[in-house]
Short mmCIF file of C-alpha atoms in Angstrom, two decimals:
data_model
loop_
_atom_site.label_atom_id
_atom_site.label_comp_id
_atom_site.label_asym_id
_atom_site.label_seq_id
_atom_site.Cartn_x
_atom_site.Cartn_y
_atom_site.Cartn_z
CA MET A 1 6.62 -1.35 -12.83
CA ALA A 2 4.50 -4.16 -11.84
CA ASP A 3 0.60 -1.42 -12.08
CA GLU A 4 1.44 -0.20 -15.36
CA PRO A 5 -0.01 -2.03 -18.16
CA SER A 6 1.32 -4.43 -21.36
CA ARG A 7 1.88 -3.64 -24.78
CA LEU A 8 -1.26 -4.53 -25.89
CA GLU A 9 -3.11 -2.78 -23.83
CA TRP A 10 -0.78 0.26 -24.66
CA ASP A 11 -2.31 0.11 -28.14
CA LEU A 12 -5.67 0.08 -27.20
CA LEU A 13 -5.91 2.99 -24.72
CA SER A 14 -6.43 6.09 -25.89
CA GLU A 15 -4.01 9.28 -25.41
CA LYS A 16 -6.44 10.50 -22.77
CA GLU A 17 -6.38 7.68 -20.75
CA ARG A 18 -2.57 7.33 -21.15
CA LEU A 19 -2.53 11.01 -19.72
CA SER A 20 -4.92 10.40 -17.30
CA GLN A 21 -2.54 6.73 -16.18
CA ILE A 22 0.79 9.75 -15.92
CA ARG A 23 -1.53 11.48 -14.20
CA GLU A 24 -2.14 9.21 -11.19
CA LYS A 25 1.76 8.26 -10.94
CA LEU A 26 2.18 12.10 -10.39
CA ASP A 27 -0.40 12.33 -7.60
CA ASP A 28 1.11 9.53 -6.12
CA ILE A 29 4.55 10.49 -6.20
CA GLU A 30 2.93 13.83 -4.59
CA GLU A 31 1.55 12.13 -1.84
CA ARG A 32 4.81 10.04 -0.77
CA LEU A 33 6.53 13.65 -1.26
CA VAL A 34 4.01 15.39 1.50
CA GLU A 35 4.07 12.51 4.06
CA VAL A 36 8.03 12.65 3.50
CA ARG A 37 7.89 17.29 4.10
CA GLU A 38 5.18 17.23 6.36
CA ASP A 39 6.19 14.22 8.90
CA LYS A 40 2.35 13.73 9.66
CA PRO A 41 0.93 9.81 9.75
CA SER A 42 0.25 8.15 6.97
CA LEU A 43 -3.12 7.23 8.32
CA MET A 44 -4.14 11.08 8.78
CA ILE A 45 -2.84 11.52 5.42
CA SER A 46 -4.43 8.94 3.75
CA LEU A 47 -7.88 9.90 5.57
CA ARG A 48 -6.99 13.63 4.03
CA THR A 49 -6.71 12.10 0.35
CA ILE A 50 -9.57 9.98 0.89
CA PHE A 51 -12.41 12.78 1.99
CA SER A 52 -10.58 15.68 -0.40
CA TRP A 53 -13.29 14.21 -3.10
CA ARG A 54 -17.04 15.66 -1.97
CA ASN A 55 -18.68 12.82 -3.85
CA TYR A 56 -16.53 10.18 -1.13
CA SER A 57 -18.32 11.52 2.18
CA VAL A 58 -21.75 11.50 0.75
CA TYR A 59 -21.98 8.47 -0.93
CA LEU A 60 -20.20 6.72 2.21
CA ALA A 61 -22.37 8.27 4.39
CA THR A 62 -25.94 7.02 2.84
CA SER A 63 -23.84 3.61 2.06
CA TRP A 64 -23.46 3.35 5.82
CA VAL A 65 -27.45 3.50 6.22
CA PHE A 66 -27.58 0.92 4.01
CA THR A 67 -25.44 -1.57 6.08
CA ALA A 68 -27.17 -0.82 9.08
CA PHE A 69 -30.25 -2.21 7.97
CA SER A 70 -29.33 -4.81 5.30
CA TYR A 71 -28.60 -7.06 8.98
CA MET A 72 -32.43 -6.96 8.73
CA GLY A 73 -31.46 -9.33 6.05
CA LEU A 74 -30.34 -12.23 8.50
CA PHE A 75 -33.05 -13.58 9.90
CA LEU A 76 -35.09 -13.69 6.27
CA ASN A 77 -35.24 -17.18 5.75
CA LEU A 78 -36.58 -18.09 9.32
CA TYR A 79 -38.59 -15.23 9.01
CA LEU A 80 -40.19 -16.92 5.45
CA LEU A 81 -39.97 -20.58 7.01
CA GLU A 82 -41.58 -20.34 10.96
CA GLU A 83 -44.38 -16.81 10.20
CA LEU A 84 -44.91 -17.36 6.99
CA SER A 85 -44.82 -21.09 6.61
CA TRP A 86 -42.75 -21.43 3.83
CA ASP A 87 -41.55 -24.64 2.40
CA ILE A 88 -37.84 -24.88 2.47
CA LEU A 89 -37.66 -26.43 -1.20
CA LEU A 90 -39.27 -23.55 -2.04
CA ILE A 91 -37.41 -21.06 0.09
CA GLY A 92 -34.09 -22.36 -1.90
CA GLY A 93 -36.05 -22.27 -5.13
CA VAL A 94 -37.34 -18.41 -4.92
CA LEU A 95 -33.44 -17.95 -3.37
CA SER A 96 -31.78 -19.46 -6.35
CA PHE A 97 -34.12 -17.71 -8.72
CA SER A 98 -33.79 -14.35 -6.98
CA SER A 99 -29.84 -14.84 -6.64
CA ALA A 100 -29.45 -15.90 -10.85
CA LEU A 101 -31.37 -12.55 -11.64
CA SER A 102 -29.19 -10.74 -9.77
CA ALA A 103 -25.99 -12.28 -11.36
CA ILE A 104 -27.90 -11.20 -15.24
CA SER A 105 -28.56 -7.64 -13.81
CA ARG A 106 -24.97 -6.82 -12.90
CA PHE A 107 -23.71 -8.61 -15.89
CA VAL A 108 -26.22 -5.75 -17.78
CA GLY A 109 -25.72 -3.32 -14.97
CA GLY A 110 -22.30 -3.22 -15.99
CA TYR A 111 -22.38 -1.54 -19.43
CA VAL A 112 -24.97 0.44 -18.73
CA GLY A 113 -22.45 1.72 -15.81
CA ASP A 114 -19.62 2.39 -18.39
CA VAL A 115 -22.16 4.10 -20.62
CA SER A 116 -24.76 6.19 -18.19
CA ASN A 117 -24.20 8.72 -15.29
CA ARG A 118 -22.93 6.96 -12.23
CA LYS A 119 -24.84 9.12 -9.74
CA TYR A 120 -28.03 8.56 -11.59
CA LEU A 121 -27.01 5.19 -11.63
CA SER A 122 -26.25 5.57 -7.46
CA VAL A 123 -29.14 7.27 -7.22
CA ILE A 124 -31.81 4.74 -8.58
CA ALA A 125 -29.40 2.07 -6.52
CA MET A 126 -30.57 3.34 -3.29
CA PHE A 127 -34.58 3.76 -4.41
CA MET A 128 -35.34 0.85 -5.21
CA MET A 129 -33.71 -0.85 -1.93
CA ALA A 130 -35.83 1.19 -0.21
CA ILE A 131 -38.69 -0.12 -2.09
CA TYR A 132 -37.85 -3.60 -1.31
CA ASN A 133 -37.40 -2.62 1.91
CA ILE A 134 -41.01 -0.78 2.25
CA ILE A 135 -43.35 -4.01 0.43
CA MET A 136 -41.36 -6.06 2.88
CA GLY A 137 -42.56 -4.09 6.03
CA ILE A 138 -45.83 -3.95 4.71
CA SER A 139 -46.83 -7.20 3.22
CA ASP A 140 -46.52 -10.68 3.74
CA GLU A 141 -48.19 -12.02 0.84
CA PHE A 142 -46.08 -14.61 -1.45
CA THR A 143 -46.47 -12.49 -4.48
CA TRP A 144 -45.39 -8.79 -2.51
CA ILE A 145 -42.69 -11.08 -1.42
CA PHE A 146 -42.00 -12.08 -4.28
CA ILE A 147 -42.36 -8.98 -6.39
CA ALA A 148 -40.03 -6.98 -3.66
CA PHE A 149 -37.02 -10.07 -4.56
CA LEU A 150 -37.74 -8.59 -8.04
CA PHE A 151 -36.78 -5.41 -6.82
CA PHE A 152 -33.75 -6.40 -4.82
CA SER A 153 -33.01 -7.90 -7.28
CA ALA A 154 -32.67 -5.85 -10.53
CA MET A 155 -31.20 -3.36 -8.34
CA ASP A 156 -27.70 -5.27 -9.42
CA ILE A 157 -28.71 -3.46 -13.12
CA PHE A 158 -27.84 -0.29 -11.40
CA LYS A 159 -25.13 -1.04 -8.80
CA GLY A 160 -22.32 -2.10 -10.93
CA GLY A 161 -22.09 1.17 -11.86
CA SER A 162 -22.69 2.98 -8.34
CA THR A 163 -19.84 0.91 -7.13
CA ALA A 164 -17.58 2.05 -9.76
CA PHE A 165 -18.89 5.65 -9.05
CA ILE A 166 -16.59 5.13 -6.30
CA MET A 167 -14.08 2.31 -6.82
CA ASP A 168 -12.83 4.83 -9.69
CA ASN A 169 -12.39 8.27 -7.56
CA ILE A 170 -10.37 5.95 -4.54
CA PRO A 171 -6.61 6.76 -4.90
CA LYS A 172 -5.32 2.82 -5.46
CA ARG A 173 -2.46 3.98 -3.25
CA HIS A 174 -5.45 4.26 -0.25
CA ALA A 175 -7.95 1.59 -2.22
CA GLY A 176 -7.34 -0.40 1.44
CA LEU A 177 -7.95 2.20 3.65
CA GLY A 178 -10.95 3.41 1.13
CA ILE A 179 -13.14 0.59 0.74
CA SER A 180 -12.54 -0.47 4.15
CA LEU A 181 -14.08 2.77 5.47
CA PHE A 182 -17.78 2.00 3.90
CA SER A 183 -17.81 -0.95 6.21
CA ALA A 184 -17.54 1.22 9.38
CA GLY A 185 -21.00 1.68 8.46
CA GLY A 186 -21.61 -1.78 10.55
CA PHE A 187 -21.66 0.36 13.61
CA LEU A 188 -25.49 1.14 13.22
CA GLY A 189 -26.40 -1.94 12.77
CA ILE A 190 -26.07 -2.29 16.27
CA ILE A 191 -28.78 0.17 16.30
CA THR A 192 -30.82 -1.61 14.25
CA LEU A 193 -30.44 -4.87 15.41
CA GLY A 194 -30.81 -3.41 19.20
CA VAL A 195 -34.06 -2.02 18.61
CA PHE A 196 -35.39 -5.34 16.91
CA VAL A 197 -34.20 -6.97 20.00
CA ILE A 198 -35.93 -4.32 22.43
CA LEU A 199 -39.14 -4.73 19.75
CA ILE A 200 -39.21 -8.72 20.06
CA PRO A 201 -41.07 -9.52 23.65
CA SER A 202 -43.63 -7.00 23.04
CA LEU A 203 -44.36 -6.90 18.86
CA GLY A 204 -42.90 -10.92 18.18
CA PHE A 205 -40.82 -11.79 16.15
CA LYS A 206 -43.06 -10.96 12.66
CA THR A 207 -44.28 -7.72 13.77
CA SER A 208 -40.77 -6.56 14.68
CA LEU A 209 -39.15 -7.32 11.64
CA GLN A 210 -41.53 -6.09 9.27
CA LEU A 211 -41.58 -2.62 11.79
CA MET A 212 -37.28 -2.62 11.01
CA PHE A 213 -37.95 -3.09 7.56
CA LEU A 214 -40.44 -0.79 6.73
CA THR A 215 -38.49 1.91 8.93
CA GLY A 216 -34.96 1.00 7.36
CA GLY A 217 -37.48 1.61 3.53
CA LEU A 218 -38.06 5.19 4.98
CA PHE A 219 -34.40 6.14 6.31
CA LEU A 220 -33.21 4.66 2.49
CA VAL A 221 -36.15 6.50 0.65
CA ILE A 222 -34.08 9.88 2.45
CA CYS A 223 -31.31 8.78 1.87
CA THR A 224 -31.88 8.07 -2.06
CA ILE A 225 -33.14 12.13 -1.78
CA VAL A 226 -30.01 13.23 -0.50
CA ARG A 227 -27.55 11.15 -3.10
CA SER A 228 -30.02 13.17 -5.78
CA LEU A 229 -29.05 16.43 -4.19
CA PHE A 230 -25.83 16.34 -3.28
CA LEU A 231 -23.73 13.98 -5.65
CA GLU A 232 -22.01 15.13 -8.53
CA GLY A 233 -21.35 12.62 -11.86
CA SER A 234 -21.51 12.80 -15.48
CA VAL A 235 -21.61 10.31 -18.39
CA PRO A 236 -18.00 8.79 -18.37
CA GLU A 237 -15.80 8.67 -21.54
CA ASN A 238 -16.67 5.52 -23.37
CA LYS A 239 -18.58 6.22 -26.48
CA ARG A 240 -19.48 3.43 -28.89
CA LYS A 241 -18.01 4.02 -32.25
CA GLY A 242 -20.69 3.48 -35.12
CA VAL A 243 -21.66 0.13 -33.89
CA SER A 244 -24.96 -0.89 -32.88
CA LEU A 245 -26.21 -1.10 -29.21
CA PHE A 246 -26.00 -4.95 -28.48
CA ARG A 247 -22.79 -5.42 -30.42
CA ASP A 248 -21.12 -2.87 -28.47
CA PHE A 249 -22.25 -4.28 -25.18
CA ILE A 250 -20.99 -7.82 -26.58
CA GLN A 251 -17.41 -6.61 -27.73
CA GLU A 252 -17.24 -4.16 -24.27
CA ASN A 253 -18.21 -7.26 -22.24
CA LYS A 254 -16.13 -9.48 -23.96
CA ARG A 255 -13.04 -7.61 -23.62
CA ALA A 256 -13.76 -6.97 -19.88
CA THR A 257 -13.82 -10.45 -19.58
CA GLU A 258 -10.84 -10.87 -21.19
CA LEU A 259 -9.00 -8.27 -18.82
CA LEU A 260 -11.22 -10.09 -16.05
CA PHE A 261 -9.61 -13.24 -16.64
CA LYS A 262 -5.81 -12.35 -17.61
CA ALA A 263 -5.73 -10.55 -14.20
CA VAL A 264 -6.62 -13.02 -11.78
CA PRO A 265 -8.06 -15.99 -12.74
CA GLY A 266 -7.41 -17.47 -9.69
CA MET A 267 -9.22 -15.30 -7.54
CA ILE A 268 -12.54 -15.88 -9.85
CA ALA A 269 -12.23 -19.71 -8.86
CA ILE A 270 -11.68 -18.99 -5.56
CA VAL A 271 -14.37 -16.32 -5.10
CA VAL A 272 -17.09 -18.30 -6.82
CA LEU A 273 -16.24 -21.64 -4.71
CA ASP A 274 -15.63 -18.45 -1.25
CA SER A 275 -19.60 -17.80 -2.22
CA LEU A 276 -20.91 -20.84 -3.38
CA SER A 277 -19.81 -22.14 0.05
CA ASP A 278 -21.63 -18.56 2.02
CA SER A 279 -24.87 -19.05 -0.01
CA LEU A 280 -24.88 -22.46 1.80
CA PHE A 281 -23.99 -21.25 4.95
CA ARG A 282 -25.96 -18.02 5.52
CA PHE A 283 -29.58 -20.57 4.07
CA GLY A 284 -29.08 -22.73 6.57
CA ALA A 285 -26.92 -21.40 9.50
CA TYR A 286 -29.76 -19.47 11.73
CA ILE A 287 -32.84 -22.12 10.91
CA TYR A 288 -29.84 -24.57 12.12
CA ILE A 289 -29.81 -22.63 15.21
CA TYR A 290 -32.67 -22.42 16.01
CA GLN A 291 -34.52 -26.02 15.37
CA GLN A 292 -31.26 -27.72 16.30
CA VAL A 293 -29.53 -26.18 18.92
CA GLY A 294 -32.87 -24.24 20.90
CA ILE A 295 -31.50 -21.02 20.02
CA GLU A 296 -34.30 -18.12 20.27
CA ILE A 297 -34.37 -15.01 17.91
CA THR A 298 -32.90 -13.06 20.82
CA GLY A 299 -30.16 -15.39 20.66
CA LEU A 300 -29.30 -14.61 17.12
CA ALA A 301 -30.22 -11.06 17.37
CA LEU A 302 -27.49 -10.98 20.01
CA MET A 303 -25.09 -13.10 18.04
CA SER A 304 -25.03 -10.51 15.37
CA ILE A 305 -24.44 -7.61 17.39
CA ALA A 306 -21.46 -9.33 18.19
CA THR A 307 -20.57 -10.09 14.98
CA ILE A 308 -20.31 -6.19 13.88
CA LEU A 309 -18.56 -5.07 17.07
CA ILE A 310 -15.76 -7.52 16.09
CA SER A 311 -15.98 -7.50 12.41
CA VAL A 312 -15.96 -3.61 11.74
CA PRO A 313 -12.99 -3.38 13.37
CA MET A 314 -11.28 -6.31 11.70
CA MET A 315 -12.14 -4.47 8.19
CA LEU A 316 -10.38 -1.93 9.16
CA ALA A 317 -7.83 -3.28 9.74
CA THR A 318 -7.82 -5.13 6.66
CA GLY A 319 -7.73 -2.33 4.38
CA ARG A 320 -4.49 -0.91 6.26
CA MET A 321 -3.06 -4.19 5.92
CA SER A 322 -3.50 -4.96 2.79
CA ASP A 323 -1.78 -1.87 1.69
CA ARG A 324 1.01 -2.79 3.71
CA LYS A 325 1.68 -6.50 3.84
CA GLY A 326 0.14 -7.72 0.72
CA GLU A 327 -2.89 -9.48 -0.18
CA LYS A 328 -2.08 -13.18 -0.15
CA LYS A 329 -0.59 -12.89 3.53
CA THR A 330 -3.84 -11.17 4.26
CA ALA A 331 -5.77 -13.29 2.96
CA LEU A 332 -3.99 -16.31 4.05
CA VAL A 333 -4.88 -14.98 7.90
CA VAL A 334 -8.69 -14.26 7.10
CA TYR A 335 -9.32 -17.37 5.87
CA GLY A 336 -7.70 -19.62 7.90
CA ILE A 337 -10.67 -18.84 10.34
CA MET A 338 -13.69 -20.24 8.21
CA PRO A 339 -12.88 -23.67 8.67
CA ILE A 340 -13.23 -23.50 12.36
CA SER A 341 -17.04 -22.48 12.05
CA SER A 342 -18.29 -25.00 10.37
CA LEU A 343 -16.56 -26.96 12.97
CA LEU A 344 -17.88 -25.50 15.03
CA LEU A 345 -21.71 -25.62 13.79
CA LEU A 346 -21.47 -29.00 13.57
CA ILE A 347 -20.30 -29.87 17.15
CA ALA A 348 -23.08 -27.22 18.15
CA PRO A 349 -26.19 -29.67 19.50
CA ILE A 350 -23.74 -32.24 21.36
CA PHE A 351 -22.13 -29.22 23.07
CA PRO A 352 -24.27 -25.98 22.85
CA PHE A 353 -22.61 -24.10 25.65
CA TRP A 354 -18.93 -24.37 26.78
CA ALA A 355 -19.26 -22.69 29.56
CA PRO A 356 -20.52 -23.61 33.03
CA ASN A 357 -24.49 -23.35 34.36
CA PHE A 358 -23.85 -20.42 36.94
CA LEU A 359 -22.57 -18.14 33.98
CA LEU A 360 -25.96 -19.32 31.88
CA THR A 361 -27.76 -18.54 34.69
CA HIS A 362 -26.28 -15.19 35.48
CA ALA A 363 -26.02 -13.78 32.09
CA GLU A 364 -30.64 -14.78 31.92
CA SER A 365 -30.54 -12.42 34.80
CA VAL A 366 -28.61 -9.71 33.14
CA PHE A 367 -30.83 -9.62 30.09
CA THR A 368 -33.12 -12.62 28.47
CA GLY A 369 -31.44 -14.15 25.86
CA LEU A 370 -27.45 -13.08 26.68
CA SER A 371 -26.14 -16.51 27.85
CA VAL A 372 -26.10 -17.11 24.25
CA ILE A 373 -22.86 -15.38 24.25
CA PHE A 374 -21.06 -18.73 26.02
CA SER A 375 -22.89 -21.04 23.21
CA THR A 376 -21.18 -23.18 20.42
CA PRO A 377 -23.21 -21.35 17.46
CA PHE A 378 -21.95 -17.92 18.93
CA LEU A 379 -18.92 -18.59 18.66
CA ALA A 380 -19.15 -20.00 14.86
CA ILE A 381 -21.86 -17.42 13.68
CA VAL A 382 -19.16 -14.62 15.02
CA LEU A 383 -16.41 -16.01 13.58
CA LYS A 384 -17.44 -16.84 10.01
CA SER A 385 -19.38 -13.47 9.84
CA ALA A 386 -16.90 -11.45 10.61
CA ASN A 387 -14.46 -13.25 8.41
CA ASP A 388 -16.89 -12.82 5.73
CA ALA A 389 -17.42 -9.30 5.54
CA VAL A 390 -13.45 -8.99 6.22
CA TRP A 391 -12.69 -11.33 3.01
CA THR A 392 -14.90 -9.49 0.92
CA VAL A 393 -13.57 -6.04 1.16
CA LEU A 394 -10.18 -7.98 0.64
CA ILE A 395 -11.84 -8.97 -2.42
CA LEU A 396 -12.60 -5.37 -3.40
CA ILE A 397 -9.37 -4.47 -2.36
CA ILE A 398 -7.79 -6.47 -5.07
CA ILE A 399 -9.97 -5.85 -7.58
CA GLN A 400 -9.53 -2.57 -7.12
CA LYS A 401 -5.27 -2.81 -7.32
CA ASN A 402 -5.37 -5.26 -10.12
CA LEU A 403 -7.28 -4.10 -12.27
CA PRO A 404 -7.16 -1.17 -14.89
CA ARG A 405 -9.05 2.13 -14.04
CA LYS A 406 -11.00 1.90 -17.17
CA ASP A 407 -14.13 -0.17 -18.23
CA THR A 408 -13.94 -0.63 -13.95
CA SER A 409 -18.32 -1.45 -13.84
CA LYS A 410 -17.74 -3.58 -16.91
CA ILE A 411 -14.92 -5.52 -15.19
CA LEU A 412 -16.74 -5.63 -11.81
CA SER A 413 -19.99 -6.59 -13.37
CA VAL A 414 -18.49 -9.69 -15.70
CA PHE A 415 -16.60 -10.85 -12.19
CA TRP A 416 -19.80 -10.41 -10.04
CA PHE A 417 -22.28 -12.53 -12.51
CA ILE A 418 -20.03 -15.12 -12.70
CA VAL A 419 -19.70 -15.26 -8.85
CA TYR A 420 -23.59 -14.90 -8.68
CA LEU A 421 -24.51 -17.34 -11.24
CA LEU A 422 -22.94 -19.96 -9.74
CA ALA A 423 -23.08 -19.37 -6.09
CA SER A 424 -27.31 -19.44 -6.82
CA ILE A 425 -27.58 -23.12 -6.68
CA GLY A 426 -26.56 -22.73 -3.08
CA PRO A 427 -30.00 -22.16 -1.57
CA SER A 428 -31.66 -25.09 -3.44
CA ILE A 429 -28.90 -27.51 -2.38
CA GLY A 430 -29.20 -26.09 1.39
CA GLY A 431 -33.15 -26.58 0.82
CA PHE A 432 -32.69 -29.96 -0.74
CA VAL A 433 -30.60 -30.92 2.22
CA PHE A 434 -32.65 -30.03 4.75
CA GLU A 435 -35.52 -31.43 3.30
CA PHE A 436 -33.95 -34.51 2.94
CA LEU A 437 -31.03 -35.91 4.67
CA TYR A 438 -29.75 -33.95 7.80
CA GLN A 439 -28.88 -30.78 8.73
CA GLY A 440 -25.71 -30.85 9.60
CA TYR A 441 -24.53 -32.08 6.37
CA LEU A 442 -24.55 -29.01 4.74
CA PHE A 443 -22.32 -27.81 6.94
CA VAL A 444 -19.76 -30.85 6.03
CA ILE A 445 -20.22 -29.44 2.35
CA VAL A 446 -18.91 -26.04 3.02
CA LEU A 447 -16.05 -27.50 5.67
CA MET A 448 -14.62 -29.23 2.62
CA ILE A 449 -15.10 -26.28 0.31
CA ASN A 450 -13.11 -23.87 2.70
CA ILE A 451 -10.52 -26.43 3.08
CA ILE A 452 -9.95 -26.62 -0.63
CA ILE A 453 -9.83 -22.68 -0.88
CA LEU A 454 -7.23 -22.05 1.77
CA GLY A 455 -5.31 -24.51 0.00
CA TRP A 456 -5.12 -23.12 -2.76
CA ILE A 457 -4.89 -20.10 -1.49
CA ALA A 458 -1.52 -20.88 -0.08
CA ALA A 459 -0.25 -23.08 -2.91
CA ARG A 460 -0.97 -20.03 -5.78
CA GLY A 461 -2.31 -16.98 -3.76
CA LEU A 462 -4.72 -14.52 -5.11
CA VAL A 463 -3.22 -13.05 -8.16
CA LYS A 464 -0.57 -12.53 -10.40
CA ASP A 465 1.86 -9.87 -9.42
CA ASP A 466 3.44 -9.34 -12.68
CA VAL A 467 -0.04 -9.50 -14.88
CA PHE A 468 0.28 -6.00 -16.14
CA ASP A 469 3.93 -5.32 -16.09
CA LYS A 470 4.35 -3.13 -19.48
CA GLY A 471 6.08 -5.34 -22.11
CA LYS A 472 4.99 -8.99 -20.68
#
């Protein structure tokens, strides 16, 4: 079977782990028999299986709130540049530092997640995100904003175990649907962004964004309380065997790294390149559109709303598609859109709108800023953001399906440590380009990276199908 461990891994597994794997296979066989016997739609049975675990419902609902307010981060760079007058190089440097700290935190967090009660980790992660939002909502001083970034980055110490808490308990057969359901929380982002758009004319960009951050922080405090009261968790079975904490940390992460590179070496390279591309794009896209194309904040917010409307159904469809069609075909479909987004941004200053003037005038008469839906940057942002969201879901699905359940937190931490650390240079590169060169050159770099990745996927795929074949 393609999903069974190799001989070496069988030797490493404990008797309890072997029994756990056997139970998983029996559960999978039972689910297949239920589908045949009950003659019900596969989707309904999948949903029933996933939601049979109560923790999933609690975690899902609170993560939706987290996602809804995370969209305020789209305007962070523009806020720092235009409202707080941060230098563009300073923004790039601070964001690179924050990203590198996130990488280190996630690496440490992998070990923490496999030796600690993951319920508590998920509670702490939510609380730290609440603190970040509250600080951003009440202060515009550099020192306090920097402290907020520290909380945001340190959250990754707990986030690895928090993510593994859910991924370990989603049946692999329903991994696509189970993980992609978390993306449905994006629909709540329509509400937060809609409120943001309504507030801007009366309160202005700065006050509106601060108010949304503060409101998000208070909601996340409530979610922290809900998780602490209703989640059920326990300490994972992994125990240290007579070795020091530091030595155990090194040994366990070394083993997780070996498993990761054995399972998905190509995917690691692809995700690192893609994360660098994303960090460049995210750093400069809204600033570029605002300064070079002349689209206002309200228009940018409407772009984000449109992105949610398109991306959430796509993410749900991606989950089901990966379960049925395989990861390589899904990846090619998803990533094929990425280069188009970069090309559209490059031509946007020359062709800012693709519709005739009468349509633009009519749209503005309906709602101020609505004409943005006929702009070239609108197409670029919607395509890019929607496919980025879908791509992230696909990567998590691949990890969940192709790596052993044991040590999930450590494996995830090593994976994201590599990705975050190498991608952390993106904001600094972006700041340099924006300061000394034409801003559009940033998207030339993004385009080149996208083409390289697309060719790699077409030629080699993402994972080795036989990586865990027994006896290989």
